[in-house]
CSV table of C-alpha atoms in Angstrom, one decimal:
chain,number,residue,atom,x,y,z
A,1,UNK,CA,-27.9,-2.0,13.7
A,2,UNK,CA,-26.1,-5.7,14.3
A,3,UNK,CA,-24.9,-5.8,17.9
A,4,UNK,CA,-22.5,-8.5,18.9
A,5,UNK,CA,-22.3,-9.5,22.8
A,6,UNK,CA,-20.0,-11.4,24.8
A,7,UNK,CA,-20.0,-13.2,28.0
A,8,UNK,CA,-18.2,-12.7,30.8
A,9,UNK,CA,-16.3,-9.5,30.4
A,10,UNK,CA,-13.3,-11.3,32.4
A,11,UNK,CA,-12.2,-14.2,33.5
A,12,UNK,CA,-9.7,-15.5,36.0
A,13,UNK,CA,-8.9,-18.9,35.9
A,14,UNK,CA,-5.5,-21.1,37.6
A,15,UNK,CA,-3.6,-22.2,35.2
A,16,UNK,CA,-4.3,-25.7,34.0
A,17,UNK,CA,-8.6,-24.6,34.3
A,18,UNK,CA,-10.8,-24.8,31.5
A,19,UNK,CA,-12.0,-21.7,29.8
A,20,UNK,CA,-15.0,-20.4,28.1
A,21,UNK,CA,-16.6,-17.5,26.3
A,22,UNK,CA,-19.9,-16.7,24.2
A,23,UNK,CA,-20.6,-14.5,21.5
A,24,UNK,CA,-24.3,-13.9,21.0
A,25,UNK,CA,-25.5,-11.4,17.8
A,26,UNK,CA,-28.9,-9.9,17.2
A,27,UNK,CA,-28.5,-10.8,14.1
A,28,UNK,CA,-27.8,-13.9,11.8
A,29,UNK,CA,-24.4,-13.5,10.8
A,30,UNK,CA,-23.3,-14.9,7.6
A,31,UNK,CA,-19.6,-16.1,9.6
A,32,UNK,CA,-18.0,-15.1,12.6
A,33,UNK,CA,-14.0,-14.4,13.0
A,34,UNK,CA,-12.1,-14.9,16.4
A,35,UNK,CA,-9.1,-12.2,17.6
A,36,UNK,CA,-6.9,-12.6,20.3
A,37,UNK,CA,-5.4,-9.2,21.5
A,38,UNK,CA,-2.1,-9.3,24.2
A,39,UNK,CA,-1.9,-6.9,26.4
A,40,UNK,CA,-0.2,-3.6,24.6
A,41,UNK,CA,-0.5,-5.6,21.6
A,42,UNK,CA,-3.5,-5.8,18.3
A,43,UNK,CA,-5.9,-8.2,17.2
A,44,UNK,CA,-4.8,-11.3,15.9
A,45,UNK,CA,-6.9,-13.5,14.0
A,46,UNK,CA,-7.4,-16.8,14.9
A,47,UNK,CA,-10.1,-18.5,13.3
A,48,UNK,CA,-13.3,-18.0,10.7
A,49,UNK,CA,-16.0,-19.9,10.6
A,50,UNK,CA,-18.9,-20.0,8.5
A,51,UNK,CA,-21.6,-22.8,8.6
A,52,UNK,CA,-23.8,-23.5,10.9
A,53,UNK,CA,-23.3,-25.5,13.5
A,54,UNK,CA,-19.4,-25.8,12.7
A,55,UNK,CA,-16.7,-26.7,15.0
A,56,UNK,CA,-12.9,-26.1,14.5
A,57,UNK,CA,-10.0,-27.2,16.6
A,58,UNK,CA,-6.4,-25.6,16.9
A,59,UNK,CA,-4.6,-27.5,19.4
A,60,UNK,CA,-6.4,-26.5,22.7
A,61,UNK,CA,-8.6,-24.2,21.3
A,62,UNK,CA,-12.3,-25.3,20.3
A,63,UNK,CA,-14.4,-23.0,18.4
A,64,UNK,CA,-18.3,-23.5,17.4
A,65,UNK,CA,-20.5,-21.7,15.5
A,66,UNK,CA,-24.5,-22.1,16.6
A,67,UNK,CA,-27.0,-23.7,14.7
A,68,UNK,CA,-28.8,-20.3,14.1
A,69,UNK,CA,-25.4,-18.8,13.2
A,70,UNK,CA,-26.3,-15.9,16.0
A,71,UNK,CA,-23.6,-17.4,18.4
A,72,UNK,CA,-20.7,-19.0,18.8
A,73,UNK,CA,-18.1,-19.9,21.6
A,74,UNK,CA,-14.3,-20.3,22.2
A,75,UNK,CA,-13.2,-22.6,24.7
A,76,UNK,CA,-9.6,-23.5,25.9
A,77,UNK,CA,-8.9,-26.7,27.0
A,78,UNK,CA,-5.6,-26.6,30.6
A,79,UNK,CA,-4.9,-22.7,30.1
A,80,UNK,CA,-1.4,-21.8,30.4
A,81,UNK,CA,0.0,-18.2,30.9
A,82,UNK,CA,0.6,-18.1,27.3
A,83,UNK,CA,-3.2,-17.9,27.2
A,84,UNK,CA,-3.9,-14.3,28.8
A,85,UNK,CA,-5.3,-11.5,26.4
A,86,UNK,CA,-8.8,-10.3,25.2
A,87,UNK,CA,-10.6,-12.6,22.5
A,88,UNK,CA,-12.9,-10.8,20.4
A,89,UNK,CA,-15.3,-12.2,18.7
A,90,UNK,CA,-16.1,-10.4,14.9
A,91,UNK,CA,-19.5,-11.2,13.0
A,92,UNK,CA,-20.3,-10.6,9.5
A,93,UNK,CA,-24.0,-10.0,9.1
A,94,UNK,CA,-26.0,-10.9,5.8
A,95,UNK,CA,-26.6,-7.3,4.4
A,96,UNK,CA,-22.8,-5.3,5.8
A,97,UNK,CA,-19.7,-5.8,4.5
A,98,UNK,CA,-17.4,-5.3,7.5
A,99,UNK,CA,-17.1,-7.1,10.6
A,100,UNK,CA,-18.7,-6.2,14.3
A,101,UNK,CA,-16.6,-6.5,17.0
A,102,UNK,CA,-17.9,-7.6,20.4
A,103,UNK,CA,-16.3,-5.8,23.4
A,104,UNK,CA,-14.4,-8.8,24.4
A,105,UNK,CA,-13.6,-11.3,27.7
A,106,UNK,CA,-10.4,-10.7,29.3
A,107,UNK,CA,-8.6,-14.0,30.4
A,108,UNK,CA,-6.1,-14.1,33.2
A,109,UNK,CA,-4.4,-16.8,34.0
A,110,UNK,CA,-2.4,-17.5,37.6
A,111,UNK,CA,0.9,-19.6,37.2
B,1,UNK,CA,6.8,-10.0,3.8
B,2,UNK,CA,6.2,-6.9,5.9
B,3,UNK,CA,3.4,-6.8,7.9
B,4,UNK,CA,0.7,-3.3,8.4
B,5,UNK,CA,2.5,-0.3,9.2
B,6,UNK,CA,1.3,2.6,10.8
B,7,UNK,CA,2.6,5.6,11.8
B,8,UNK,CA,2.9,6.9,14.7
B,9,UNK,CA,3.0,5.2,17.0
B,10,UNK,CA,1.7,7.5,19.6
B,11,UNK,CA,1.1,10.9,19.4
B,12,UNK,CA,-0.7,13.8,22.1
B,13,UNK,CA,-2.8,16.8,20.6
B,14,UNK,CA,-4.8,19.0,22.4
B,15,UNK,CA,-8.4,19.6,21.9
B,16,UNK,CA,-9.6,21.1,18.3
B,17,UNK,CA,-6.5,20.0,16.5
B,18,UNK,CA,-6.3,17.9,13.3
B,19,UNK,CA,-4.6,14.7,13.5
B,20,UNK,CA,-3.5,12.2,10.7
B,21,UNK,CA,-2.8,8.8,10.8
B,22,UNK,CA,-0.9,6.3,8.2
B,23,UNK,CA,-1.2,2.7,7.3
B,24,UNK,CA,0.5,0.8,4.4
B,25,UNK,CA,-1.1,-2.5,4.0
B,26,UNK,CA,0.4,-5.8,4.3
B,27,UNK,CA,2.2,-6.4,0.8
B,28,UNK,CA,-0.5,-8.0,-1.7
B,29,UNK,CA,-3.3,-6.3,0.0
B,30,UNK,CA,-5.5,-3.9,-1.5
B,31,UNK,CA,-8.4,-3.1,1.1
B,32,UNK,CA,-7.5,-0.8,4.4
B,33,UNK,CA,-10.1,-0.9,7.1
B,34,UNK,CA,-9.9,1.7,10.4
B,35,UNK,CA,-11.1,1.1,13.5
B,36,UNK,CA,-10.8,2.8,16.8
B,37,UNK,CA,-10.5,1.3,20.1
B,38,UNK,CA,-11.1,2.8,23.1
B,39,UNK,CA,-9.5,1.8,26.2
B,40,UNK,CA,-10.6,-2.1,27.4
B,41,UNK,CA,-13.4,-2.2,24.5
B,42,UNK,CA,-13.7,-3.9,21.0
B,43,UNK,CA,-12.2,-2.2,17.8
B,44,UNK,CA,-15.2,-0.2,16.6
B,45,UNK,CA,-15.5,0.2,12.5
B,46,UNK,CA,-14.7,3.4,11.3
B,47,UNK,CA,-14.5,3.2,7.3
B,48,UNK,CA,-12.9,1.0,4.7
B,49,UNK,CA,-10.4,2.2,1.5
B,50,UNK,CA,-10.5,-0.2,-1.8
B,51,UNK,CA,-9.6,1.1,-5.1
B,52,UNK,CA,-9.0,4.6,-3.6
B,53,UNK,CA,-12.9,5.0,-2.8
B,54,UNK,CA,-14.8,4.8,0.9
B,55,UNK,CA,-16.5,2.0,0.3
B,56,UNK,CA,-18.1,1.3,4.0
B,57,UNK,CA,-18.4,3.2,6.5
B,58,UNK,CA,-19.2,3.2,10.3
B,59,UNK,CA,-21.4,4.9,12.7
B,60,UNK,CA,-18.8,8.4,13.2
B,61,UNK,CA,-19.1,11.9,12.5
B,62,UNK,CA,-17.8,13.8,9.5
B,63,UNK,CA,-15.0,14.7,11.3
B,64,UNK,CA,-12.8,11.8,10.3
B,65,UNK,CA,-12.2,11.0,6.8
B,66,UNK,CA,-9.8,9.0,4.9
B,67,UNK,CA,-7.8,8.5,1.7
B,68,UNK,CA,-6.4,5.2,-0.1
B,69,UNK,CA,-3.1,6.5,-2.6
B,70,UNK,CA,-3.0,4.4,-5.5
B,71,UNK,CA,0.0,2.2,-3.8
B,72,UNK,CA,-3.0,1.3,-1.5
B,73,UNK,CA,-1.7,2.9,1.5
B,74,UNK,CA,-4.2,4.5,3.5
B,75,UNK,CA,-4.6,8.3,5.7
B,76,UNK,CA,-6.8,8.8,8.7
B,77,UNK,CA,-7.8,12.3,9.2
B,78,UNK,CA,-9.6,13.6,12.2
B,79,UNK,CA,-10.6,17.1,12.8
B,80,UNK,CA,-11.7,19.6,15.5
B,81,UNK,CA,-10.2,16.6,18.4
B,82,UNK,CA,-12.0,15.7,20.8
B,83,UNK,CA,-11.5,14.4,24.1
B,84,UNK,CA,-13.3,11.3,23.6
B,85,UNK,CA,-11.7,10.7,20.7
B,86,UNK,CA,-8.8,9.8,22.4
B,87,UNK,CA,-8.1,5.8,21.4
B,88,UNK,CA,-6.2,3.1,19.8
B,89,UNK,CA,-6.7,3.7,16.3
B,90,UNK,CA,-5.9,0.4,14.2
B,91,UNK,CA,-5.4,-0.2,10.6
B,92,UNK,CA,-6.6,-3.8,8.9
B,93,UNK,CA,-5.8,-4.7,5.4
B,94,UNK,CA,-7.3,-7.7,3.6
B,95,UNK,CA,-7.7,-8.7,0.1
B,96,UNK,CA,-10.7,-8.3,-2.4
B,97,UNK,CA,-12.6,-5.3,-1.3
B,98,UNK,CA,-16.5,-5.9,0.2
B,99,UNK,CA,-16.3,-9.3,-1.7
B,100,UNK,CA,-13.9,-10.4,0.9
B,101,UNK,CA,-14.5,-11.7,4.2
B,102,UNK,CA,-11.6,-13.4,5.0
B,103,UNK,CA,-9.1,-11.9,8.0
B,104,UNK,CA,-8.0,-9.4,8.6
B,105,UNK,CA,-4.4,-8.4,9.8
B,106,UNK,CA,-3.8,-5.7,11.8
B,107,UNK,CA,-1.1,-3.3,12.6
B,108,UNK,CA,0.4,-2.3,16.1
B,109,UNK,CA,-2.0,1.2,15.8
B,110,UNK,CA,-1.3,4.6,16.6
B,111,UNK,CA,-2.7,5.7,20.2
B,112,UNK,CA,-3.8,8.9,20.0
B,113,UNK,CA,-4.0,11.0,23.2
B,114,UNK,CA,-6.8,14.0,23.3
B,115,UNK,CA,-5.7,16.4,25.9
């Protein structure tokens, strides 16, 4: 079955530090979605994308969807504590009808 | 405009018990999905309700089933408890059945605690 990956499992950064993390499929999803969870708290969506090679902005947050719609990546632009939580990524493949979760990267973020 | 709901919150059962879970759906929403969550992974998909049937449904046993009332609220049953079935069990409603891919919202979840 579809598998969705993500890279790294945590991350630590100082506050004001760039921030990155990959979601790789095995298969070609038809769009991904985006969850930030707070500690203690649920998923939140954040963004959807759905053609390839599509790039969306919310303020410091830059998302982009691959070419070969198997990936895609959130970065953060000067982290601030406001930042910490687990971002999921979700992918939709061609043939389900519910969305895959990948097992998420913590950020942390020092004040 | 209330949000998901589910109740409870938390709960502890011991091993072999039935457990049941509720979730009413964000108002105007007609689809409930479940998914579980085990501590420090990704919500895994369990099953999701539209029009009272189970339309989709994830890799788990048997053991858990489900209901949608026609108010589309939804019921997580599990049976015969496990240990490892001890989790973060989260309800997400969404609009439009399988012809929908839009987001989903989610509710604070009910942790469930296998002893």
């Amino acid at each position: 079955g579809q598998q969705v990956m993500q890279i790294p499992q945590y991350q630590h950064v100082q506050e004001g530090e760039d921030f990155t993390t990959y979601c790789n499929s095995s298969t070609t999803l038809s769009n991904i979605q985006w969850y930030k969870q707070r500690p203690g708290g649920h998923p939140v969506f954040l963004i959807q994308l759905v053609k390839s090679g599509e790039v969306k902005k919310q303020k410091r947050l830059t998302f982009q969807f691959g070419e070969a719609k198997k990936n895609s990546s959130l970065h953060i632009t000067a982290t601030q504590t406001t930042d910490v939580g687990t971002y999921f990524c979700a992918g939709m493949d061609n043939y389900g009808q519910n969305f895959v979760f990948g097992p998420g990267t913590r950020l942390s973020v020092l004040p | 405009d209330a949000g998901v709901t589910q109740s409870p919150t938390h709960l502890i059962k011991t091993r072999g018990q039935q457990v049941t879970l509720r979730c009413s759906p964000k108002s105007g929403h007609d689809t409930v999905s479940w998914y579980q969550q085990a501590l420090g992974q990704g919500p895994q998909f369990i099953f999701q309700y539209y029009e009272e049937e189970e339309r989709q449904r994830g890799n788990f046993p048997d053991r858990f089933s489900g209901h949608q009332f026609p108010n589309y609220s939804s019921e997580l049953n599990v049976n015969a408890l496990l240990l490892g079935d001890s989790a973060l069990y989260l309800c997400a409603s969404s609009l439009g059945g399988v012809l929908f891919a839009g987001e989903l919202f989610f509710g604070e979840g009910s942790r469930l605690t296998v002893l």
